[in-house]
Amino acid sequence: MPRPSTPLLSPGRIRSVALAIIDRDGLDGLSMRKLAAELGVQAASLYGHVRTKDQLLNDIASTVLSAVDVSGFEVDWREGLIRCARSYRAALLTHPNIVPFLAYGPAGRDESLQRLDLLHGALVDAGWSRREATMIAAGLMYIVFGAALSSFSSGFSSDPADYVDRYPHLDRAHLLPGVARELDRDSFELALAAFVRGL
Amino acid sequence: MPRPSTPLLSPGRIRSVALAIIDRDGLDGLSMRKLAAELGVQAASLYGHVRTKDQLLNDIASTVLSAVDVSGFEVDWREGLIRCARSYRAALLTHPNIVPFLAYGPAGRDESLQRLDLLHGALVDAGWSRREATMIAAGLMYIVFGAALSSFSSGFSSDPADYVDRYPHLDRAHLLPGVARELDRDSFELALAAFVRGL
DNA sequence: CGACTAACCGAACAGTGTTAGGTTAACTCA
DNA sequence: TGAGTTAACCTAACACTGTTCGGTTAGTCG
């Protein structure tokens, strides 16, 4: 079936279906063939709209991270940090399966750097030295990414019973999905508050 | 060539060569065939000593993380936290290319949980509630993993010139490998100190 | 000496990302 | 209106990947 009357594919549609697959089947669950099938198309056709799978993942990551809010700095730098961290975490939490991909480094993601640049500038404007600003921004990212990665809910909530016997101090209650999610949030808020207060 | 007089393979040798490949070529640079070739053997032979590649990576991760020091809690819980975090980061820094694998969650790694359990117990002994202990341990992991992941040195130090023009606040100096490494350390120490102080 | 196991190999399977070359619809312009 | 170009899809293939199956033989035990 050659060129259809109305195009079946577009970068946007590809990205959104790919993200849906990642959300449903995990990061390893996304393959170009599966993505193509879900779009009603053959795998090779994707390469007319997407340069490479890695680039596609980077684009998806960028759109996911576009929900990060860096507007709070106009009020107060502390408020800006907290709001930025919270919205960052919220964005990652909406699509947790893409987080492992981000772990490979912000190599080609332009918007991440742009955001980092803005955050850095705001801190400098607030009176911090360039070096301090860099370190503070880095520390904030540590907490955000650390929280997104080593979370209790996604980490090891598969079969609580296995853990209880061998790790006496890890309460089984911690591993119940509902509690785990709440615990993740509270741990994040604790770390964030301690960090910002300690500056 | 069938069964040789002295075995060519052993789990330990497989692990150490695999880790060397990961250090040299990155996580994606490790394939079972390449690993086998480097061991002077065919890929299929590995499966007599290793259940699966994922298991192999988990074993490697465990040996890397066995360098984590949780002995400081006998002195003081603050000292214990700091020493644990530092040694954890040091271990990850020795083999940075395996960090992205750890990002997939501590699913099957027994020793990680054992360590977490010990840390948790020590905090409870020091007077924290179970819930607080969990949150503190989690926060510590946030900083450690966040620092290992979103580091300046491994993140984007490939071609500094590209960044300078587009991100005015990110000083080029930050991207020089030597400075970046030092900046990573200082950022980590800042975040760690702020966190522990803020508790 | 015979049976058995342990350690390796060759070949294959199903799957991966990606590319080359072909086919045809839709658009552009004389 | 008709020719030429481009855009969007296809089939087929390449070089990989992790993993398994069925052999072949060296070492070991009874």
Tab-separated table of N, CA and C (backbone and C1' of nucleotides) in Angstrom, chain C residues 1-23:
chain	number	residue	atom	x	y	z
C	1	DC	P	41.612	-50.976	29.417
C	1	DC	O5'	40.104	-51.420	29.188
C	1	DC	C5'	39.664	-52.600	29.892
C	1	DC	C4'	38.277	-52.345	30.417
C	1	DC	C3'	37.456	-51.412	29.518
C	1	DC	O3'	36.193	-52.015	29.305
C	1	DC	C1'	37.431	-50.634	31.756
C	2	DG	P	35.201	-51.416	28.191
C	2	DG	O5'	34.127	-50.736	29.136
C	2	DG	C5'	33.362	-51.563	30.030
C	2	DG	C4'	32.393	-50.699	30.824
C	2	DG	C3'	31.526	-49.768	29.965
C	2	DG	O3'	30.198	-49.809	30.469
C	2	DG	C1'	32.793	-48.478	31.524
C	3	DA	P	29.028	-49.057	29.764
C	3	DA	O5'	28.754	-47.901	30.817
C	3	DA	C5'	28.484	-48.257	32.167
C	3	DA	C4'	28.300	-47.000	33.018
C	3	DA	C3'	27.360	-45.963	32.400
C	3	DA	O3'	26.465	-45.525	33.416
C	3	DA	C1'	29.485	-44.980	32.861
C	4	DC	P	25.357	-44.458	33.135
C	4	DC	O5'	26.052	-43.119	33.619
C	4	DC	C5'	26.806	-43.133	34.834
C	4	DC	C4'	27.404	-41.766	35.102
C	4	DC	C3'	26.565	-40.602	34.551
C	4	DC	O3'	26.460	-39.623	35.568
C	4	DC	C1'	28.807	-40.418	33.792
C	5	DT	P	25.381	-38.523	35.554
C	5	DT	O5'	26.269	-37.203	35.706
C	5	DT	C5'	27.349	-37.190	36.637
C	5	DT	C4'	28.423	-36.233	36.162
C	5	DT	C3'	27.906	-34.846	35.745
C	5	DT	O3'	28.697	-33.900	36.426
C	5	DT	C1'	29.393	-35.694	34.146
C	6	DA	P	28.202	-32.424	36.655
C	6	DA	O5'	29.487	-31.614	36.189
C	6	DA	C5'	30.762	-32.244	36.196
C	6	DA	C4'	31.734	-31.447	35.358
C	6	DA	C3'	31.328	-30.009	35.122
C	6	DA	O3'	32.505	-29.223	35.135
C	6	DA	C1'	31.402	-31.159	33.033
C	7	DA	P	32.477	-27.685	34.920
C	7	DA	O5'	32.878	-27.521	33.389
C	7	DA	C5'	34.199	-27.852	32.982
C	7	DA	C4'	34.302	-27.666	31.485
C	7	DA	C3'	33.845	-26.294	30.989
C	7	DA	O3'	34.914	-25.711	30.270
C	7	DA	C1'	32.880	-28.037	29.709
C	8	DC	P	34.945	-24.208	29.896
C	8	DC	O5'	34.397	-24.171	28.406
C	8	DC	C5'	35.297	-24.335	27.357
C	8	DC	C4'	34.664	-25.161	26.244
C	8	DC	C3'	33.973	-24.384	25.157
C	8	DC	O3'	34.930	-23.934	24.203
C	8	DC	C1'	32.952	-26.508	25.596
C	9	DC	P	34.543	-22.908	23.075
C	9	DC	O5'	33.749	-23.809	22.031
C	9	DC	C5'	34.434	-24.856	21.336
C	9	DC	C4'	33.461	-25.518	20.377
C	9	DC	C3'	32.823	-24.542	19.404
C	9	DC	O3'	33.190	-24.888	18.082
C	9	DC	C1'	31.183	-25.938	20.441
C	10	DG	P	33.043	-23.886	16.896
C	10	DG	O5'	31.692	-24.406	16.187
C	10	DG	C5'	31.502	-25.805	16.023
C	10	DG	C4'	30.196	-26.079	15.292
C	10	DG	C3'	29.749	-24.997	14.307
C	10	DG	O3'	29.221	-25.634	13.150
C	10	DG	C1'	28.127	-25.223	16.047
C	11	DA	P	28.509	-24.795	11.979
C	11	DA	O5'	26.969	-24.756	12.400
C	11	DA	C5'	26.362	-25.957	12.879
C	11	DA	C4'	24.890	-25.699	13.165
C	11	DA	C3'	24.228	-24.651	12.258
C	11	DA	O3'	22.971	-25.137	11.839
C	11	DA	C1'	23.894	-24.089	14.530
C	12	DA	P	22.091	-24.412	10.735
C	12	DA	O5'	20.902	-23.817	11.623
C	12	DA	C5'	20.141	-24.720	12.393
C	12	DA	C4'	19.449	-23.978	13.516
C	12	DA	C3'	18.506	-22.856	13.070
C	12	DA	O3'	17.177	-23.315	13.136
C	12	DA	C1'	19.774	-22.309	15.044
C	13	DC	P	16.009	-22.413	12.561
C	13	DC	O5'	15.460	-21.636	13.842
C	13	DC	C5'	15.217	-22.364	15.051
C	13	DC	C4'	14.636	-21.402	16.076
C	13	DC	C3'	13.779	-20.309	15.442
C	13	DC	O3'	12.592	-20.102	16.190
C	13	DC	C1'	15.556	-19.342	16.704
C	14	DA	P	11.329	-19.528	15.378
C	14	DA	O5'	11.101	-18.168	16.164
C	14	DA	C5'	11.062	-18.178	17.592
C	14	DA	C4'	11.529	-16.841	18.108
C	14	DA	C3'	10.822	-15.636	17.448
C	14	DA	O3'	10.360	-14.779	18.471
C	14	DA	C1'	13.157	-15.328	17.434
C	15	DG	P	9.309	-13.644	18.055
C	15	DG	O5'	10.155	-12.291	18.113
C	15	DG	C5'	10.615	-11.827	19.387
C	15	DG	C4'	11.880	-11.031	19.219
C	15	DG	C3'	11.768	-9.737	18.426
C	15	DG	O3'	11.379	-8.675	19.285
C	15	DG	C1'	13.850	-10.860	18.077
C	16	DT	P	11.069	-7.262	18.586
C	16	DT	O5'	12.495	-6.559	18.431
C	16	DT	C5'	13.304	-6.328	19.608
C	16	DT	C4'	14.645	-5.753	19.207
C	16	DT	C3'	14.579	-4.575	18.251
C	16	DT	O3'	14.356	-3.393	19.002
C	16	DT	C1'	16.309	-6.103	17.615
C	17	DG	P	13.818	-2.125	18.214
C	17	DG	O5'	15.116	-1.577	17.448
C	17	DG	C5'	16.212	-1.084	18.205
C	17	DG	C4'	17.313	-0.609	17.266
C	17	DG	C3'	16.916	0.565	16.372
C	17	DG	O3'	18.025	1.455	16.232
C	17	DG	C1'	17.489	-1.301	15.019
C	18	DT	P	17.803	2.819	15.391
C	18	DT	O5'	18.120	2.356	13.904
C	18	DT	C5'	19.400	1.771	13.633
C	18	DT	C4'	19.483	1.369	12.173
C	18	DT	C3'	18.996	2.433	11.184
C	18	DT	O3'	20.121	2.936	10.476
C	18	DT	C1'	18.305	0.224	10.588
C	19	DT	P	19.951	4.060	9.338
C	19	DT	O5'	19.984	3.177	8.009
C	19	DT	C5'	21.018	2.221	7.838
C	19	DT	C4'	20.862	1.540	6.491
C	19	DT	C3'	20.545	2.485	5.326
C	19	DT	O3'	21.394	2.135	4.237
C	19	DT	C1'	18.960	0.738	5.426
C	20	DA	P	21.553	3.092	2.954
C	20	DA	O5'	21.022	2.145	1.788
C	20	DA	C5'	21.261	0.740	1.861
C	20	DA	C4'	20.618	0.059	0.664
C	20	DA	C3'	20.356	0.968	-0.540
C	20	DA	O3'	20.573	0.235	-1.738
C	20	DA	C1'	18.298	0.111	0.279
C	21	DG	P	20.416	0.951	-3.138
C	21	DG	O5'	19.000	0.398	-3.622
C	21	DG	C5'	18.710	-0.995	-3.505
C	21	DG	C4'	17.290	-1.262	-3.965
C	21	DG	C3'	16.856	-0.423	-5.173
C	21	DG	O3'	16.043	-1.242	-6.006
C	21	DG	C1'	15.410	-0.002	-3.382
C	22	DG	P	15.442	-0.681	-7.370
C	22	DG	O5'	13.880	-0.819	-7.127
C	22	DG	C5'	13.367	-2.096	-6.719
C	22	DG	C4'	11.926	-1.957	-6.274
C	22	DG	C3'	11.003	-1.293	-7.307
C	22	DG	O3'	9.820	-2.069	-7.438
C	22	DG	C1'	10.811	-0.213	-5.205
C	23	DT	P	8.857	-1.841	-8.705
C	23	DT	O5'	7.620	-1.121	-8.013
C	23	DT	C5'	6.876	-1.812	-7.013
C	23	DT	C4'	5.811	-0.887	-6.441
C	23	DT	C3'	4.989	-0.148	-7.497
C	23	DT	O3'	3.619	-0.284	-7.176
C	23	DT	C1'	5.822	1.370	-5.884
